[in-house]
XYZ file of C-alpha atoms in Angstrom:
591
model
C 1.707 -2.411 -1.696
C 3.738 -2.801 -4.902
C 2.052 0.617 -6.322
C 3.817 2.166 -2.974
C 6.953 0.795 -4.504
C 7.761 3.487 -6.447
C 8.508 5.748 -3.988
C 12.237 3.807 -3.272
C 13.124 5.305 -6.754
C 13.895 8.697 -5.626
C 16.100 6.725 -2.757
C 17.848 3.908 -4.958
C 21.339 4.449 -3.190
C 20.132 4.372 0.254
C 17.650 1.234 -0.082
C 21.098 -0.094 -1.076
C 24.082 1.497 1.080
C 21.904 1.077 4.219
C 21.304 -3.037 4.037
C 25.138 -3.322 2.815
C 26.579 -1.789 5.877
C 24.193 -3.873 8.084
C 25.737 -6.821 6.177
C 28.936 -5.410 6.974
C 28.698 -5.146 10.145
C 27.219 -8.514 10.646
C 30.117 -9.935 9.303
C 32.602 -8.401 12.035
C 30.396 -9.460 14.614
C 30.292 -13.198 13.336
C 33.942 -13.050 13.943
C 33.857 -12.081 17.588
C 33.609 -15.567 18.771
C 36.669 -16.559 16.993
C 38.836 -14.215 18.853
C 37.585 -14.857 22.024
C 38.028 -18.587 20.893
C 41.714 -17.471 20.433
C 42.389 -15.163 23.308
C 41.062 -18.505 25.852
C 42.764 -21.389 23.953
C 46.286 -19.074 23.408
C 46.533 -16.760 25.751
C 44.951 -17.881 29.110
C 46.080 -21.336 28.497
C 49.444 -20.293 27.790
C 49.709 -17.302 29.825
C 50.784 -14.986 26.903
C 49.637 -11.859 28.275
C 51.132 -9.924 24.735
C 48.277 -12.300 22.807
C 46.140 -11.423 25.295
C 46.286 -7.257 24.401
C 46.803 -8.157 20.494
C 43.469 -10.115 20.824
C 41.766 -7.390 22.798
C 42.965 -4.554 20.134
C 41.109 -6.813 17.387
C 38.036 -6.702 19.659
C 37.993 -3.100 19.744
C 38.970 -2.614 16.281
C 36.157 -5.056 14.863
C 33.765 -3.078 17.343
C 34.657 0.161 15.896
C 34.099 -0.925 12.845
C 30.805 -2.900 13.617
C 29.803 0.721 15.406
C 30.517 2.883 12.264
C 29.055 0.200 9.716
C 25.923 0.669 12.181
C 25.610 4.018 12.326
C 25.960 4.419 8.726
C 23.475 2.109 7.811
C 20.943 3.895 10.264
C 21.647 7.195 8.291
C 20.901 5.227 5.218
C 18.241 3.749 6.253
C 16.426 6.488 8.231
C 17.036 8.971 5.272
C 14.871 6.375 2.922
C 12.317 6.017 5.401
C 11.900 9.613 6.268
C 12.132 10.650 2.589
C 9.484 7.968 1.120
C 7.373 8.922 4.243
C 7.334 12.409 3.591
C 6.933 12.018 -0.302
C 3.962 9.613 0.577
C 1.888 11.985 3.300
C 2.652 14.897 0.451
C 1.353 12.710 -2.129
C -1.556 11.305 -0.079
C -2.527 14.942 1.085
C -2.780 16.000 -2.256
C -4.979 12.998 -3.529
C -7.083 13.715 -0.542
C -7.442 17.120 -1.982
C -8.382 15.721 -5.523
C -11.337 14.280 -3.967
C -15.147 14.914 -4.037
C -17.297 15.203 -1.039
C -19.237 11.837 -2.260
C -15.569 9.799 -1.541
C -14.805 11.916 1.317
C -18.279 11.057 3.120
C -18.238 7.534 2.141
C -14.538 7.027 3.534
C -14.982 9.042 6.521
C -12.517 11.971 7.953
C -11.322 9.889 10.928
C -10.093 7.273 9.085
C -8.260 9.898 6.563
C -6.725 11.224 9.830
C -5.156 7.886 10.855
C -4.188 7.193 7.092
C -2.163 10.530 6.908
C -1.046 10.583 10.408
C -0.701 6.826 12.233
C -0.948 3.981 9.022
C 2.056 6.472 7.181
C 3.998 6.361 10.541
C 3.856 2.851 10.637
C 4.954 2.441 7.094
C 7.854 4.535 7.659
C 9.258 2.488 10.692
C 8.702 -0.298 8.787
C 10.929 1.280 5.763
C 13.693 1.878 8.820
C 13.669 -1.421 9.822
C 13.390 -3.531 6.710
C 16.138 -1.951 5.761
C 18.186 -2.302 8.419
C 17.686 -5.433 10.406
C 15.978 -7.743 7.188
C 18.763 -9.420 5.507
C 21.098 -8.795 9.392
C 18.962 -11.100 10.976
C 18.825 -14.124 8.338
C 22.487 -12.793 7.589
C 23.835 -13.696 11.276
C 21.359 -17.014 11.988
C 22.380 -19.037 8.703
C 26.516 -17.506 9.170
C 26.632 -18.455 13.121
C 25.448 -21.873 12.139
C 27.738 -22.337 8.988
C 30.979 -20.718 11.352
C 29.079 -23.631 14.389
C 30.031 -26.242 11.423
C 34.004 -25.179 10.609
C 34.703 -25.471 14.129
C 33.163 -29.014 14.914
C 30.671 -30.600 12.708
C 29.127 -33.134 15.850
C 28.744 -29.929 18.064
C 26.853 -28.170 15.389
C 24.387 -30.578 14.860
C 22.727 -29.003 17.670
C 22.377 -26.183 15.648
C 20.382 -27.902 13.168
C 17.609 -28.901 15.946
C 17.810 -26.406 17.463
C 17.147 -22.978 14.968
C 13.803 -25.229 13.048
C 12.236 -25.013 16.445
C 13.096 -21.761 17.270
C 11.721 -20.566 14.282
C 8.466 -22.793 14.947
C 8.181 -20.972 17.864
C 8.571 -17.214 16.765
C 6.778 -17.980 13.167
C 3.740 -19.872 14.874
C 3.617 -16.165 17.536
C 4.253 -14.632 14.782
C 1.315 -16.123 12.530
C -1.275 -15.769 15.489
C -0.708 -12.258 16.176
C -0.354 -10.322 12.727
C -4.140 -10.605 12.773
C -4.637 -10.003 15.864
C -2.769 -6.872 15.010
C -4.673 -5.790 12.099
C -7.814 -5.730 14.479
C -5.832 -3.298 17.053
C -5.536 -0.645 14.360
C -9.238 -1.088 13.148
C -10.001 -0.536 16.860
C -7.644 2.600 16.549
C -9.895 3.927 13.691
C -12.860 3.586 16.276
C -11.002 5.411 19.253
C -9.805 7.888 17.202
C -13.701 8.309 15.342
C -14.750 9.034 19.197
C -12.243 11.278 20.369
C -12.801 13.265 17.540
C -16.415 13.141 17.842
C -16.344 14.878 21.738
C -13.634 17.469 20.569
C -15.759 18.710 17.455
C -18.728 18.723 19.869
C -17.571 19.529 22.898
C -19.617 22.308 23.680
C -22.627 20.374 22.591
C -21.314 17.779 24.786
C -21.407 20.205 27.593
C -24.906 22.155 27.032
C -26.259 18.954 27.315
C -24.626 17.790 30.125
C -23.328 14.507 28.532
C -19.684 14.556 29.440
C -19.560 11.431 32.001
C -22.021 9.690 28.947
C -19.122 10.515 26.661
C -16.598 9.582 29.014
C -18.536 6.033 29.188
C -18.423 5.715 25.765
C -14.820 6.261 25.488
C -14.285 4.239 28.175
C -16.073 1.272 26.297
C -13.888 1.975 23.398
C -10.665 2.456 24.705
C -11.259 -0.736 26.843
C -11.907 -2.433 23.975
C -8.684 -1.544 22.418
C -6.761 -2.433 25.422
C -8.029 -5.602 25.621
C -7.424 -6.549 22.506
C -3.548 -5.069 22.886
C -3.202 -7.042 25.821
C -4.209 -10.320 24.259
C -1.823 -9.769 21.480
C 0.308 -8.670 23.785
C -0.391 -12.190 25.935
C 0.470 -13.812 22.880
C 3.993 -11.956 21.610
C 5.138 -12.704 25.358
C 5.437 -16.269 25.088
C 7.791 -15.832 22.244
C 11.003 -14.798 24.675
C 10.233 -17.503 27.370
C 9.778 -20.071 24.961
C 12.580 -19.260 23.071
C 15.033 -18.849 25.817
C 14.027 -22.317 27.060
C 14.907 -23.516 23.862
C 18.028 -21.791 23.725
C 19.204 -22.324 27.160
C 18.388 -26.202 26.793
C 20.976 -25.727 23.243
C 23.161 -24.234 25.818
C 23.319 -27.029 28.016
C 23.671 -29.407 25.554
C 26.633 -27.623 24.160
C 28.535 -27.266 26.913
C 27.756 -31.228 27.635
C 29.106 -32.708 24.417
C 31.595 -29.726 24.539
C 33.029 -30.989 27.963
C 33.192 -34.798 26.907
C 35.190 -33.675 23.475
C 37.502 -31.174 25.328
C 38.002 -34.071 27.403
C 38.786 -36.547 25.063
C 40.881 -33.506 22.698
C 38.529 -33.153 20.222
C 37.572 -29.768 20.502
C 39.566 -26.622 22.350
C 37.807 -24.776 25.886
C 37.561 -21.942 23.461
C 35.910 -23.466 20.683
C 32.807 -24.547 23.158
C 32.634 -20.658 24.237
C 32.620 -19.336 20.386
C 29.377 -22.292 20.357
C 27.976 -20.963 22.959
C 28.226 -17.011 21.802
C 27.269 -18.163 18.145
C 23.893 -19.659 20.153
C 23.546 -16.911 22.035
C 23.343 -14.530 18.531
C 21.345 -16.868 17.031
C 18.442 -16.271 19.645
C 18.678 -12.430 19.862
C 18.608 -11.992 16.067
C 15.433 -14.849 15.410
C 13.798 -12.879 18.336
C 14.847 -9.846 16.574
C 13.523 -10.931 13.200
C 10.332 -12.402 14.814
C 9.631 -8.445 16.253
C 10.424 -7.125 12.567
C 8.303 -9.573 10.806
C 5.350 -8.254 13.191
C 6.485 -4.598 12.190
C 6.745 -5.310 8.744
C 3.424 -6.627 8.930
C 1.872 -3.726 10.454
C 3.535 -1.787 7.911
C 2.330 -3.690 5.355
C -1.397 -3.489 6.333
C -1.181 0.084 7.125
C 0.356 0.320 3.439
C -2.361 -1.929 2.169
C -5.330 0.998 4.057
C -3.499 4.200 2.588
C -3.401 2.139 -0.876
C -6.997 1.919 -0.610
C -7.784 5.949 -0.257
C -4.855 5.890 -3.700
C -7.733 3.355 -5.249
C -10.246 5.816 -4.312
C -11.154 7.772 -7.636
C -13.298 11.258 -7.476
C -16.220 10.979 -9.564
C -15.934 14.544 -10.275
C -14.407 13.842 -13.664
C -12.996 17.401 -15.750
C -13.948 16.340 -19.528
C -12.654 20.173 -20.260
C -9.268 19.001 -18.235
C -8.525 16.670 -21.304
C -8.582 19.538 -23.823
C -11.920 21.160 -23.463
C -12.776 25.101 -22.960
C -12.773 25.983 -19.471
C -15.451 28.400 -17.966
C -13.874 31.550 -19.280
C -13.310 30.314 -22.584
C -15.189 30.147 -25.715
C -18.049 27.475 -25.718
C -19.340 29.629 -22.190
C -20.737 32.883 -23.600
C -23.826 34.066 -21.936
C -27.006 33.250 -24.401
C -25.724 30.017 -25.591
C -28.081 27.300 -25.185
C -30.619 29.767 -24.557
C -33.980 30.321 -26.194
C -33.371 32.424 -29.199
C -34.796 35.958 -28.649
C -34.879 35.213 -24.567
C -32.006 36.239 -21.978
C -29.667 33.468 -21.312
C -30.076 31.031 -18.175
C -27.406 31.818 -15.947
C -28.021 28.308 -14.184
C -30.818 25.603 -15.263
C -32.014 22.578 -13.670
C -33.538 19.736 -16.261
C -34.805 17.038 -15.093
C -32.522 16.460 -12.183
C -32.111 13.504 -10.178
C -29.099 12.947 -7.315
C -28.513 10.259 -4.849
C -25.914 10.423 -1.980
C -23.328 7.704 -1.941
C -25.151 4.011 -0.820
C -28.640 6.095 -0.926
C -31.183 3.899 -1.679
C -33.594 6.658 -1.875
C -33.169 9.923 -4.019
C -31.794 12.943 -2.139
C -33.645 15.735 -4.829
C -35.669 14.484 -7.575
C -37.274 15.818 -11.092
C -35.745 19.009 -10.337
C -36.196 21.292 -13.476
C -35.889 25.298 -13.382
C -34.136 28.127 -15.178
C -32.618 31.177 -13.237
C -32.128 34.216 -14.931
C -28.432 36.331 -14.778
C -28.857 38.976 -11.750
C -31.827 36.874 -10.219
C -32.053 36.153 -6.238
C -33.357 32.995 -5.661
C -34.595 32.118 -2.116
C -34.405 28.139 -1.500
C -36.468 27.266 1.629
C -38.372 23.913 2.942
C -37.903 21.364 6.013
C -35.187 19.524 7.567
C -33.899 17.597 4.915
C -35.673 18.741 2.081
C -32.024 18.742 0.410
C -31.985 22.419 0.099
C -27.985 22.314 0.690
C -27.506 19.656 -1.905
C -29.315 21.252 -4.581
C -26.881 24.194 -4.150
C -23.644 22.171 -4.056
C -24.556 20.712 -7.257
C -23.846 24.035 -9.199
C -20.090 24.181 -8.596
C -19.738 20.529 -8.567
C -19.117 19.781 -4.932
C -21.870 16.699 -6.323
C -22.210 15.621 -9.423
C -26.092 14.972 -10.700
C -27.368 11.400 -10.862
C -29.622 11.848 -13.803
C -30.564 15.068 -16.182
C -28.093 18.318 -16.186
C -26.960 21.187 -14.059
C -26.520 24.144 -16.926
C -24.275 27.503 -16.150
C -24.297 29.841 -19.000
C -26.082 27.235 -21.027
C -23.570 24.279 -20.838
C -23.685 21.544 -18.654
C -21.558 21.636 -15.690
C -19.441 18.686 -16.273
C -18.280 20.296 -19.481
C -16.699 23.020 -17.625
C -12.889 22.570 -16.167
C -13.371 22.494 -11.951
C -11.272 25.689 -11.735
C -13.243 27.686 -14.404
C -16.223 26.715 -12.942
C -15.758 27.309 -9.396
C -14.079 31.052 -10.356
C -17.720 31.941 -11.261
C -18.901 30.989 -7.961
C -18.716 32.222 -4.399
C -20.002 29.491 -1.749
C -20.654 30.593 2.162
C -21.490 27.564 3.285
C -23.232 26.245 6.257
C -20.688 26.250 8.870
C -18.777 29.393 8.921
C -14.991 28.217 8.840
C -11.713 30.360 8.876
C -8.386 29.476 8.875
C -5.439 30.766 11.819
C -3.842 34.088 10.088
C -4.417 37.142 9.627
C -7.969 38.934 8.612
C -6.463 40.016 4.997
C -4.869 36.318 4.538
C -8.466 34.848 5.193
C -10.140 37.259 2.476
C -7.308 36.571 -0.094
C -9.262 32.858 -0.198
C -11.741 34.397 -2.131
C -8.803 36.410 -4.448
C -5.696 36.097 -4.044
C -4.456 39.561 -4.560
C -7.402 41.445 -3.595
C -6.496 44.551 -2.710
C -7.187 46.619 0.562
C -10.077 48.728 -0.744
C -11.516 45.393 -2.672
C -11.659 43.496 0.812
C -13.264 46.388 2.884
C -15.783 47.128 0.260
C -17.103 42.984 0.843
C -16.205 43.630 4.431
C -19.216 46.722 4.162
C -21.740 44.872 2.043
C -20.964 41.517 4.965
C -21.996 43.698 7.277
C -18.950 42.920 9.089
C -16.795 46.289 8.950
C -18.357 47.897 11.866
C -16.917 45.043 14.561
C -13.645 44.825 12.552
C -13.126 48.872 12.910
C -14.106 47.845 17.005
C -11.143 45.102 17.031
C -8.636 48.232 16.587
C -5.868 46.272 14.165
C -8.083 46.432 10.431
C -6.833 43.842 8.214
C -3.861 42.912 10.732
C -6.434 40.986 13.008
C -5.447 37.515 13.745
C -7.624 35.375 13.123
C -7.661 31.726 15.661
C -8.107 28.748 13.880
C -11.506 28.066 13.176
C -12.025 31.748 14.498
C -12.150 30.710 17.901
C -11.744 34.466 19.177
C -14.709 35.608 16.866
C -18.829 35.222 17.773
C -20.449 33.247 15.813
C -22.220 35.885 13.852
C -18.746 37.500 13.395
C -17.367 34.406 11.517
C -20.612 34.354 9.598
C -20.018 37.693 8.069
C -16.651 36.881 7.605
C -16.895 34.076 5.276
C -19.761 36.299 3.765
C -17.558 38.315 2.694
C -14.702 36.316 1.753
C -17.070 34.952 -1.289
C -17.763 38.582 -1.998
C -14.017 39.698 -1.952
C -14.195 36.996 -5.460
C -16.922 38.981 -7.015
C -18.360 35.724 -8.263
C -20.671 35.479 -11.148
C -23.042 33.301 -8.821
C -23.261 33.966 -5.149
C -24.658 30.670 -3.031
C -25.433 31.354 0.655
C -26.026 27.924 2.335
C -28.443 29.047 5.059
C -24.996 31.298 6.225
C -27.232 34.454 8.432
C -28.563 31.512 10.856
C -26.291 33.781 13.617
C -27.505 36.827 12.633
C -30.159 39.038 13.824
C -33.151 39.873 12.209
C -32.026 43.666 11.500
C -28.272 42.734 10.811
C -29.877 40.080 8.242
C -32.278 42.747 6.980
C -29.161 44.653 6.218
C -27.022 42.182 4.596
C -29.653 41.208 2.353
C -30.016 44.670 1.622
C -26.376 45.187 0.865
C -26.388 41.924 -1.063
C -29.125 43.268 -3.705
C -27.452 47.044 -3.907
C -23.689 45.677 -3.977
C -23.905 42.951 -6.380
C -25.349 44.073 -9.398
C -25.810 41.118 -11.721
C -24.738 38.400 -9.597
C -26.988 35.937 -9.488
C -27.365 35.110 -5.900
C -29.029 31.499 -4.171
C -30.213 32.040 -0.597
C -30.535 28.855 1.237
C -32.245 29.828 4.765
C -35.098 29.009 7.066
C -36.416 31.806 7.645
C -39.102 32.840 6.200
C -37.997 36.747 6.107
C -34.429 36.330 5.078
C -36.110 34.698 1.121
C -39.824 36.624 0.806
C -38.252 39.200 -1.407
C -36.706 37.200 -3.359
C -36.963 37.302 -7.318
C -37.712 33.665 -7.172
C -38.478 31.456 -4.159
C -37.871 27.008 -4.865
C -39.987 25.400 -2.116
C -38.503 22.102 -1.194
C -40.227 19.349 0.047
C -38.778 15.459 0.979
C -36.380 16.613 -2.203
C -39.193 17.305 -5.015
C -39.689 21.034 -5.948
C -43.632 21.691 -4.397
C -43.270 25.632 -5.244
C -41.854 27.978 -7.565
C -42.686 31.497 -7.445
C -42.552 34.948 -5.852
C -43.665 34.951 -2.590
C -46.963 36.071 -2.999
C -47.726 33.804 -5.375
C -47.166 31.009 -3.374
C -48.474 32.072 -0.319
C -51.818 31.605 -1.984
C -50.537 28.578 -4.552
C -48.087 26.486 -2.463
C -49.663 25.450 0.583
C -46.059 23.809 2.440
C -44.648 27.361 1.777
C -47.414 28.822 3.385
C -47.158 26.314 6.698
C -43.666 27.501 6.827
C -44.419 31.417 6.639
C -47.248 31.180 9.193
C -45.270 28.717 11.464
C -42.889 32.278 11.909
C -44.619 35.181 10.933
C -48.271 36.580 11.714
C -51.087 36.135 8.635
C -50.529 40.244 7.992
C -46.854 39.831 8.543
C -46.842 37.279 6.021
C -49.242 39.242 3.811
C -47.139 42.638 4.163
């Protein structure tokens, strides 16, 4: 929490202004009870109808004042929470942004969707009312008893037994639930984790015909939560009962030792109302504290999660950040570290090893190639052979366990993040695109592409033809997540975004799954006229899309079983064979 502190710098005047008025106004109202004290003992009792009216103008006038103290304070105080919640999502948003996919994964996106949207709204109520209600409340208990005292000492005694228990009460509620709590917005997480879940897959949801499934798993979940709130909730509720009890009984005993000393003279008919009324504020600002301490702590534990994603360090480290040569720089000149007399190694593998956050077993393994500038390289092998993470290693998305990742000769890890990923254009697996307009999606790959540079990627993508259909070129808006575009469509899209770049190293995570067989024929065609040295990784299944190929890496349970042209290991490589003749004929294969 304290590292969260420093976000009340920027908003030093109105962590202070806003508490002050709140004092201010507290001290008016502490007052009230002495008038009315004044306007029964003087005026009714004596009939002075002028007293009366000057009594009732000070009533007004201190609840005029109390009002604009009030609303001052609120501005204060709301402008300091708003402001340090805003500076905190900003700041969060961008460290989220700073992060690699191996802290990403092991955190989880629903829970960096509550942290940014719920556990920050929490902290910022709690900012509001801290500073608002945190030193009122103690403010008015401690002054209503101290004002109980200067107007009879034996009547105030009551006071003194009375606000310990009433703050056994609320504390002891209080200390029950804040756990209690704690587990409700764990239970959020989970709620949340589902909901998300069906809307991501809802049309998986409904191909399959799961929906009342999901709908009893939510149920479970959400019921869950509920019951939990209502136990908590169970629990908070005996706090006002309880405490009115208490208060009430205060009451009565007030009024009885009040009537025997107004009896005997000892104490005025208004002096045992102002008792009464300083009771009465005593209970609605200890109830009112007990409701803020619960807030605050809720605030405090939400502070305490979104503190844990600031503790959460990439382990993408930029050694060329701290002064190094970044990727276009000197130190990255094709041929170095290369075999002297031999053509550089555009990107080289040695002796690779990488393991996935908590992986007890390695996701790729003794991984060792080179790959020649203007090479394709076809990656193929089963289900999990970790053909997309041996891709994501080369611009860093991963960093390698063990051995190197070399671009140009140096290691990856040398290079800044920005020079190295300007040399590379990803597509990867799921075709995403962002609400705007066509040109505003391209522009991710350049930013000030021109018109001519993003049809020309939009030809070789294989996705001008439809675009031309669509009637509005480069104006076409584009639904988030491309909603309004087949699934092919957004395929070539992002194709060609990566191609707008002109990237030194093209990667195309298994990104032509939509397409058809001619349409892929095409692009891959394309690819190899369009690109001319770009080295270019083809991650696929099929069999087709990687047999011409300048070099085909056969994966297998993450070891490399096959290296070759496809020929070659049609007769060497006999898992790269199983895959060929699982989809094509022996002669297709052959041809």
């Amino acid at each position: 929490m304290r590292k969260l502190l420093k976000y009340f710098k920027g908003y030093k005047l109105e962590s202070v202004m806003g508490p002050l008025f709140k004092l201010l106004e507290a001290s008016f109202e502490l007052f009230v009870p002495l008038v009315m004290a004044q306007i029964i003992d003087v005026g009714i009792n004596n009939r002075d109808m002028g007293h009366i009216l000057r009594m009732g103008g000070v009533l007004v006038l201190l609840g005029v004042v109390g009002l604009t103290c009030s609303l001052t304070a609120q501005y204060f105080s709301a402008k300091a929470a708003v402001g340090i919640g805003t500076l905190l999502r900003n700041d969060l948003f961008r460290h989220i942004n700073t992060l690699s996919y191996r802290e990403i994964d092991t955190i989880g996106t629903s829970t960096l969707v509550t942290r940014m949207t719920s556990d920050i709204n929490q902290v910022q109520s709690g900012i509001n009312l801290v500073l608002r209600l945190f030193l009122r409340s103690p403010f008015i208990v401690f002054g209503a008893m101290i004002m109980a005292f200067t107007i009879n000492v034996r009547a105030a005694l009551v006071f003194v037994v009375t606000i310990p228990l009433l703050s056994i009460v609320v504390f002891g509620v209080m200390l029950v639930s804040m756990p209690l709590y704690k587990k409700v917005q764990r239970q959020l997480d989970q709620v949340l984790l589902t909901t998300r879940e069906n809307l991501l897959g809802a049309r998986v949801v409904r191909a399959f015909n799961r929906q009342q499934d999901e709908i009893h798993k939510f149920d479970q979940e959400n019921d869950l939560l509920v019951g939990i709130q209502v136990f908590v909730g169970k629990i908070s509720a005996l706090m006002n009962p309880v405490t009115y009890v208490i208060v009430n009984g205060a009451i009565i005993v007030l009024v009885w030792t009040g009537a025997w000393q107004v009896e005997g003279g000892v104490i005025s008919q208004g002096q045992v109302v102002a008792l009464v009324n300083y009771m009465s504020q005593i209970l609605v600002e200890l109830v009112k504290l007990a409701n803020l301490i619960i807030t605050i702590s809720k605030a405090l534990a939400c502070a305490n999660r979104i503190n844990g994603v600031f503790a959460e360090h990439t382990s993408i480290v930029e050694k060329a950040a701290a002064g190094g040569e970044t990727g276009k720089e000197k130190g990255t000149l094709e041929g170095e570290g290369a075999e002297p007399g031999g053509e550089a190694a555009k990107v080289e593998f040695k002796d690779m090893d990488f393991y996935y956050a908590k992986a007890k077993e390695p996701s790729l393994s003794g991984l060792s190639f080179q790959v020649k500038k203007g090479q394709t390289i076809g990656i193929i092998g089963g289900t999990g052979s970790g053909k997309s993470s041996l891709v994501n290693l080369i611009p860093r998305f991963y960093d390698a366990t063990k051995g190197a990742v070399l671009v140009d000769g140096k290691d990856v890890k040398d290079y800044s993040l920005s020079g190295l990923r300007e040399k590379v254009g990803v597509v990867p697996q799921k075709a995403v695109l962002f609400k705007g307009s066509l040109r505003e999606n391209m522009r991710w790959g350049k930013t000030d592409a021109t018109d001519q540079e993003i049809y020309k990627a939009l030809d070789t993508a294989q996705a001008r033809e439809f675009v031309d259909t669509k009637g509005q070129g480069l104006d076409l808006m584009i639904e988030q997540g491309g909603k309004n575009l087949s699934g092919g469509q957004r395929q070539r899209l992002t194709i060609a975004r990566a191609l707008v770049r002109n990237p030194e190293i093209l990667i195309m995570d298994d990104s032509a799954s939509a397409l058809d067989f001619a349409t892929d024929a095409a692009l891959r065609k394309a690819i190899k006229e369009n690109t001319g040295d770009m080295t270019v990784f083809l991650v696929s299944q099929r069999a087709t899309t990687i047999k011409n190929a300048d070099q085909i890496l056969v994966l297998d349970d993450g070891k490399l079983v096959g290296l070759g042209t496809h020929k070659e290991l049609l007769d060497q490589c006999e898992v790269y064979r199983e895959i060929c003749l699982s989809q094509l004929s022996e002669k297709e294969a052959r041809q």
